[in-house]
Short mmCIF file of C-alpha atoms in Angstrom, two decimals:
data_model
loop_
_atom_site.label_atom_id
_atom_site.label_comp_id
_atom_site.label_asym_id
_atom_site.label_seq_id
_atom_site.Cartn_x
_atom_site.Cartn_y
_atom_site.Cartn_z
CA MET Y 1 125.18 83.04 107.74
CA SER Y 2 122.58 85.81 107.90
CA ARG Y 3 123.03 89.50 107.14
CA PHE Y 4 121.96 92.04 109.75
CA VAL Y 5 121.88 95.82 109.59
CA PHE Y 6 121.59 97.93 112.75
CA ILE Y 7 120.57 101.58 112.48
CA SER Y 8 120.93 103.75 115.57
CA SER Y 9 119.29 107.18 115.66
CA CYS Y 10 121.03 108.26 118.87
CA SER Y 11 122.35 111.78 118.25
CA HIS Y 12 125.29 111.39 120.66
CA PRO Y 13 128.55 109.43 120.33
CA TRP Y 14 127.07 106.92 122.76
CA GLY Y 15 124.07 106.63 125.04
CA GLY Y 16 122.47 104.19 127.43
CA SER Y 17 119.86 103.46 124.78
CA GLU Y 18 122.55 101.82 122.64
CA GLU Y 19 123.63 99.09 125.03
CA LEU Y 20 120.76 96.81 123.96
CA TRP Y 21 121.37 96.83 120.21
CA ALA Y 22 125.16 96.83 120.64
CA GLY Y 23 125.04 93.70 122.79
CA THR Y 24 122.77 92.01 120.27
CA ALA Y 25 125.05 92.96 117.39
CA ALA Y 26 128.08 91.58 119.26
CA LEU Y 27 126.35 88.24 119.91
CA LEU Y 28 125.40 87.93 116.23
CA ALA Y 29 128.92 88.78 115.10
CA GLU Y 30 130.36 86.21 117.52
CA GLY Y 31 128.00 83.69 115.94
CA GLY Y 32 129.54 84.28 112.52
CA HIS Y 33 126.81 86.47 111.05
CA SER Y 34 127.42 89.54 108.91
CA VAL Y 35 126.69 92.73 110.86
CA THR Y 36 126.69 96.26 109.46
CA ILE Y 37 125.98 99.24 111.72
CA PHE Y 38 124.85 102.70 110.71
CA LYS Y 39 125.04 105.26 113.51
CA THR Y 40 125.26 109.00 113.90
CA CYS Y 41 128.28 110.62 115.58
CA VAL Y 42 130.48 107.51 115.57
CA ASP Y 43 133.43 107.70 117.95
CA PRO Y 44 135.92 105.02 116.78
CA ASN Y 45 137.68 105.14 120.14
CA HIS Y 46 134.60 104.31 122.21
CA PRO Y 47 135.00 100.90 123.92
CA ARG Y 48 131.72 99.56 122.50
CA ILE Y 49 132.62 100.63 118.96
CA ARG Y 50 136.10 99.16 119.30
CA ARG Y 51 134.62 95.85 120.44
CA LEU Y 52 132.20 95.73 117.52
CA LEU Y 53 134.99 96.49 115.06
CA ALA Y 54 137.19 93.81 116.63
CA LEU Y 55 134.38 91.30 116.10
CA GLY Y 56 134.30 92.10 112.38
CA CYS Y 57 131.28 94.41 112.34
CA HIS Y 58 131.20 97.16 109.73
CA VAL Y 59 130.48 100.47 111.49
CA ARG Y 60 129.59 103.46 109.35
CA ASP Y 61 128.74 107.01 110.36
CA LEU Y 62 125.41 108.13 108.93
CA HIS Y 63 126.65 111.71 108.78
CA GLN Y 64 129.54 110.71 106.56
CA VAL Y 65 128.12 108.00 104.32
CA CYS Y 66 124.64 109.40 103.74
CA LEU Y 67 124.81 113.19 103.71
CA PRO Y 68 127.03 115.81 102.07
CA TYR Y 69 129.07 117.92 104.42
CA TRP Y 70 126.72 120.92 104.28
CA ILE Y 71 123.75 118.84 105.44
CA ARG Y 72 123.57 117.26 108.86
CA LEU Y 73 120.81 115.19 110.41
CA PRO Y 74 118.68 117.08 112.92
CA LYS Y 75 118.71 115.83 116.50
CA SER Y 76 115.04 114.97 116.18
CA LEU Y 77 113.42 113.32 113.17
CA VAL Y 78 109.96 113.42 114.67
CA GLN Y 79 108.57 115.37 111.72
CA LEU Y 80 108.72 112.42 109.34
CA THR Y 81 106.70 114.16 106.66
CA GLY Y 82 108.76 117.36 106.80
CA LYS Y 83 110.66 118.77 103.85
CA SER Y 84 114.00 119.71 105.37
CA PRO Y 85 117.13 119.07 103.25
CA ALA Y 86 118.31 116.35 105.65
CA GLN Y 87 115.03 114.48 105.49
CA ARG Y 88 114.90 114.70 101.70
CA ALA Y 89 118.48 113.46 101.43
CA ILE Y 90 118.50 110.64 103.97
CA ARG Y 91 115.84 108.37 102.49
CA PRO Y 92 117.30 107.67 99.02
CA LEU Y 93 120.84 107.39 100.38
CA VAL Y 94 119.93 104.89 103.09
CA ARG Y 95 117.78 103.03 100.56
CA THR Y 96 120.84 102.69 98.31
CA HIS Y 97 122.94 101.22 101.12
CA LEU Y 98 120.21 98.77 102.10
CA THR Y 99 119.78 97.67 98.51
CA TYR Y 100 123.51 96.97 98.24
CA LEU Y 101 123.69 95.10 101.58
CA ASN Y 102 120.38 93.23 101.08
CA PRO Y 103 120.04 92.39 104.81
CA ASP Y 104 117.89 89.56 106.13
CA LEU Y 105 116.80 91.84 108.97
CA VAL Y 106 117.12 95.53 109.83
CA VAL Y 107 117.14 96.53 113.50
CA VAL Y 108 116.20 100.19 114.05
CA SER Y 109 117.19 101.38 117.52
CA GLN Y 110 115.62 104.63 118.66
CA GLY Y 111 116.88 106.79 121.50
CA ALA Y 112 113.25 107.81 122.00
CA ASN Y 113 110.16 106.31 120.36
CA PHE Y 114 109.85 108.30 117.12
CA ASP Y 115 113.32 109.58 116.14
CA GLY Y 116 114.24 106.51 114.06
CA LEU Y 117 110.94 105.86 112.34
CA VAL Y 118 112.19 107.54 109.17
CA TYR Y 119 114.40 104.45 108.71
CA SER Y 120 111.64 102.04 109.72
CA ASP Y 121 109.24 103.57 107.23
CA LEU Y 122 111.87 103.24 104.52
CA CYS Y 123 112.14 99.52 105.28
CA ARG Y 124 108.36 99.18 105.25
CA ILE Y 125 108.04 100.85 101.86
CA SER Y 126 110.84 98.79 100.34
CA GLY Y 127 109.48 95.53 101.78
CA ARG Y 128 112.50 94.74 103.97
CA PRO Y 129 111.91 92.92 107.26
CA TYR Y 130 112.67 95.10 110.26
CA VAL Y 131 112.18 95.40 114.00
CA ILE Y 132 112.03 98.56 116.10
CA ILE Y 133 113.58 99.19 119.49
CA SER Y 134 112.10 102.16 121.35
CA GLN Y 135 113.76 103.41 124.49
CA LYS Y 136 112.51 106.70 125.94
CA ALA Y 137 108.93 107.96 125.58
CA VAL Y 138 107.71 111.32 126.87
CA ASP Y 139 104.22 112.72 127.13
CA TYR Y 140 105.12 116.27 126.07
CA LEU Y 141 105.92 115.25 122.46
CA TRP Y 142 102.73 114.48 120.59
CA PRO Y 143 102.77 113.90 116.82
CA SER Y 144 100.67 115.85 114.39
CA ASP Y 145 97.78 114.14 112.62
CA GLN Y 146 99.84 113.86 109.43
CA ASP Y 147 102.89 112.39 111.16
CA ARG Y 148 100.76 110.02 113.21
CA ILE Y 149 99.69 108.18 110.04
CA VAL Y 150 103.31 107.50 109.04
CA MET Y 151 104.33 106.57 112.58
CA ARG Y 152 101.44 104.14 112.96
CA SER Y 153 102.29 102.45 109.67
CA ALA Y 154 105.97 102.16 110.61
CA PHE Y 155 105.16 100.45 113.92
CA GLN Y 156 102.50 98.18 112.45
CA GLY Y 157 104.74 97.10 109.58
CA ALA Y 158 107.54 95.90 111.88
CA LEU Y 159 107.99 92.23 112.65
CA ARG Y 160 108.28 93.19 116.32
CA CYS Y 161 108.23 96.46 118.26
CA TYR Y 162 110.38 96.28 121.38
CA PHE Y 163 109.91 98.66 124.30
CA VAL Y 164 112.00 98.76 127.48
CA SER Y 165 109.02 99.32 129.78
CA GLN Y 166 105.27 98.80 129.79
CA HIS Y 167 104.80 102.52 130.41
CA ASN Y 168 106.68 103.45 127.24
CA LEU Y 169 104.67 100.95 125.22
CA HIS Y 170 101.35 102.24 126.55
CA LEU Y 171 102.32 105.90 126.02
CA THR Y 172 103.41 105.21 122.44
CA GLU Y 173 100.12 103.48 121.71
CA CYS Y 174 98.28 106.54 123.04
CA GLN Y 175 100.41 108.88 120.94
CA ILE Y 176 99.81 107.01 117.68
CA GLY Y 177 96.22 106.07 118.50
CA GLU Y 178 96.69 102.35 117.92
CA THR Y 179 97.14 99.14 119.92
CA LEU Y 180 100.31 97.41 118.79
CA THR Y 181 99.68 93.66 118.63
CA ASN Y 182 103.30 93.10 117.54
CA ALA Y 183 104.80 94.80 120.60
CA GLU Y 184 106.87 93.26 123.37
CA VAL Y 185 108.62 94.58 126.49
CA VAL Y 186 112.32 93.72 126.84
CA ARG Y 187 114.83 94.67 129.49
CA ASN Y 188 117.86 96.83 128.95
CA PRO Y 189 121.13 95.13 129.91
CA PHE Y 190 122.56 95.82 133.36
CA ALA Y 191 125.92 97.35 132.49
CA VAL Y 192 127.10 98.48 135.93
CA SER Y 193 130.42 97.01 136.99
CA GLY Y 194 132.27 97.04 140.30
CA THR Y 195 131.11 96.66 143.88
CA THR Y 196 127.97 98.22 145.26
CA LEU Y 197 128.36 101.50 147.09
CA PRO Y 198 127.77 101.26 150.84
CA TRP Y 199 124.71 103.02 152.18
CA PRO Y 200 125.85 105.94 154.35
CA GLY Y 201 125.22 105.11 157.96
CA THR Y 202 124.01 107.65 160.52
CA GLN Y 203 122.95 107.43 164.14
CA ASP Y 204 119.78 109.47 163.72
CA HIS Y 205 116.46 108.37 162.27
CA ALA Y 206 116.61 110.55 159.18
CA ILE Y 207 114.93 109.29 156.02
CA LYS Y 208 117.39 108.48 153.25
CA LEU Y 209 116.52 108.46 149.56
CA ALA Y 210 118.58 107.47 146.53
CA CYS Y 211 117.92 108.77 143.03
CA VAL Y 212 119.38 106.30 140.55
CA ALA Y 213 119.70 108.42 137.42
CA ARG Y 214 122.13 110.67 135.63
CA LEU Y 215 122.25 114.30 136.75
CA GLU Y 216 120.10 115.82 134.05
CA THR Y 217 117.13 117.70 135.46
CA GLY Y 218 115.43 118.11 132.08
CA GLU Y 219 114.76 114.38 131.85
CA LYS Y 220 115.36 112.95 135.34
CA GLY Y 221 113.74 115.71 137.38
CA GLN Y 222 116.11 115.98 140.34
CA ASP Y 223 114.91 119.57 140.77
CA ILE Y 224 111.38 118.30 141.41
CA LEU Y 225 112.74 115.72 143.85
CA LEU Y 226 114.48 118.46 145.83
CA GLN Y 227 111.37 120.64 145.85
CA VAL Y 228 109.20 117.80 147.13
CA SER Y 229 111.76 116.85 149.77
CA ASN Y 230 111.33 120.33 151.23
CA MET Y 231 107.61 119.80 151.80
CA GLY Y 232 107.88 117.67 154.90
CA LYS Y 233 108.43 114.16 156.19
CA ASN Y 234 105.02 112.70 155.25
CA VAL Y 235 105.38 113.84 151.66
CA ILE Y 236 108.82 112.25 151.47
CA VAL Y 237 107.43 108.90 152.65
CA VAL Y 238 104.75 109.02 149.96
CA LEU Y 239 107.39 109.97 147.41
CA PHE Y 240 109.58 107.06 148.45
CA TRP Y 241 106.83 104.51 147.88
CA ALA Y 242 105.88 106.16 144.59
CA MET Y 243 109.47 105.86 143.40
CA ALA Y 244 109.59 102.22 144.48
CA LEU Y 245 106.36 101.50 142.60
CA CYS Y 246 107.70 103.17 139.45
CA LEU Y 247 110.89 101.12 139.56
CA TRP Y 248 108.89 97.93 140.06
CA THR Y 249 106.45 98.57 137.20
CA ALA Y 250 108.93 100.03 134.71
CA PRO Y 251 112.27 98.21 135.14
CA GLY Y 252 113.53 99.19 131.69
CA VAL Y 253 113.47 102.94 132.16
CA THR Y 254 116.97 104.47 132.21
#
């Protein structure tokens, strides 16, 4: 039996970025392995959390086990070399838990591509084997020169760096200024249940587009889609093929 620790840096009770590590943790627990999970904002009533608990996984809230009540983790831990109270407190407390558990492997799951590297760097410094899962990557968040050194070391020290699309891998390499020879692209699980929705039928020849994403303009850009759709039919055709190309080249993007 092996000992696994999963650390999720998702700042919400649950997110699409957590389906991958949660499914992996469930498979390991079903195989008889010891699985401990550290996650922020744990909702014990969430179906995924309930399933993991039923399988014998130990689920602990990072806010409760690692920080005093007057300190809470920031939503973004991009500034790895910062000196905020949360960042000063988290490292020794997580180190203590890892020392006690002595895992054979630590899996750090990031909602983005930098927000969990504080845990990865801790594993690197302490000599514990770890892998990194990076989900979202955006080109408007660029690390400082000082942070880039820590980020590069955290990625290079991992046994494997998993990205959910080739685009996210390439962008991360540009942001840290390094080619990751230990990187690999994996697919997020397809967690949609039920029957497919019928395509609305009309008698005219109108062009129909579908935007498969949650309604959050800040990240999914439905406002831009609506603006472009008002530019004319030819632009819409170009947009349609551009969307199809993006889905074909980056199947892991959620």
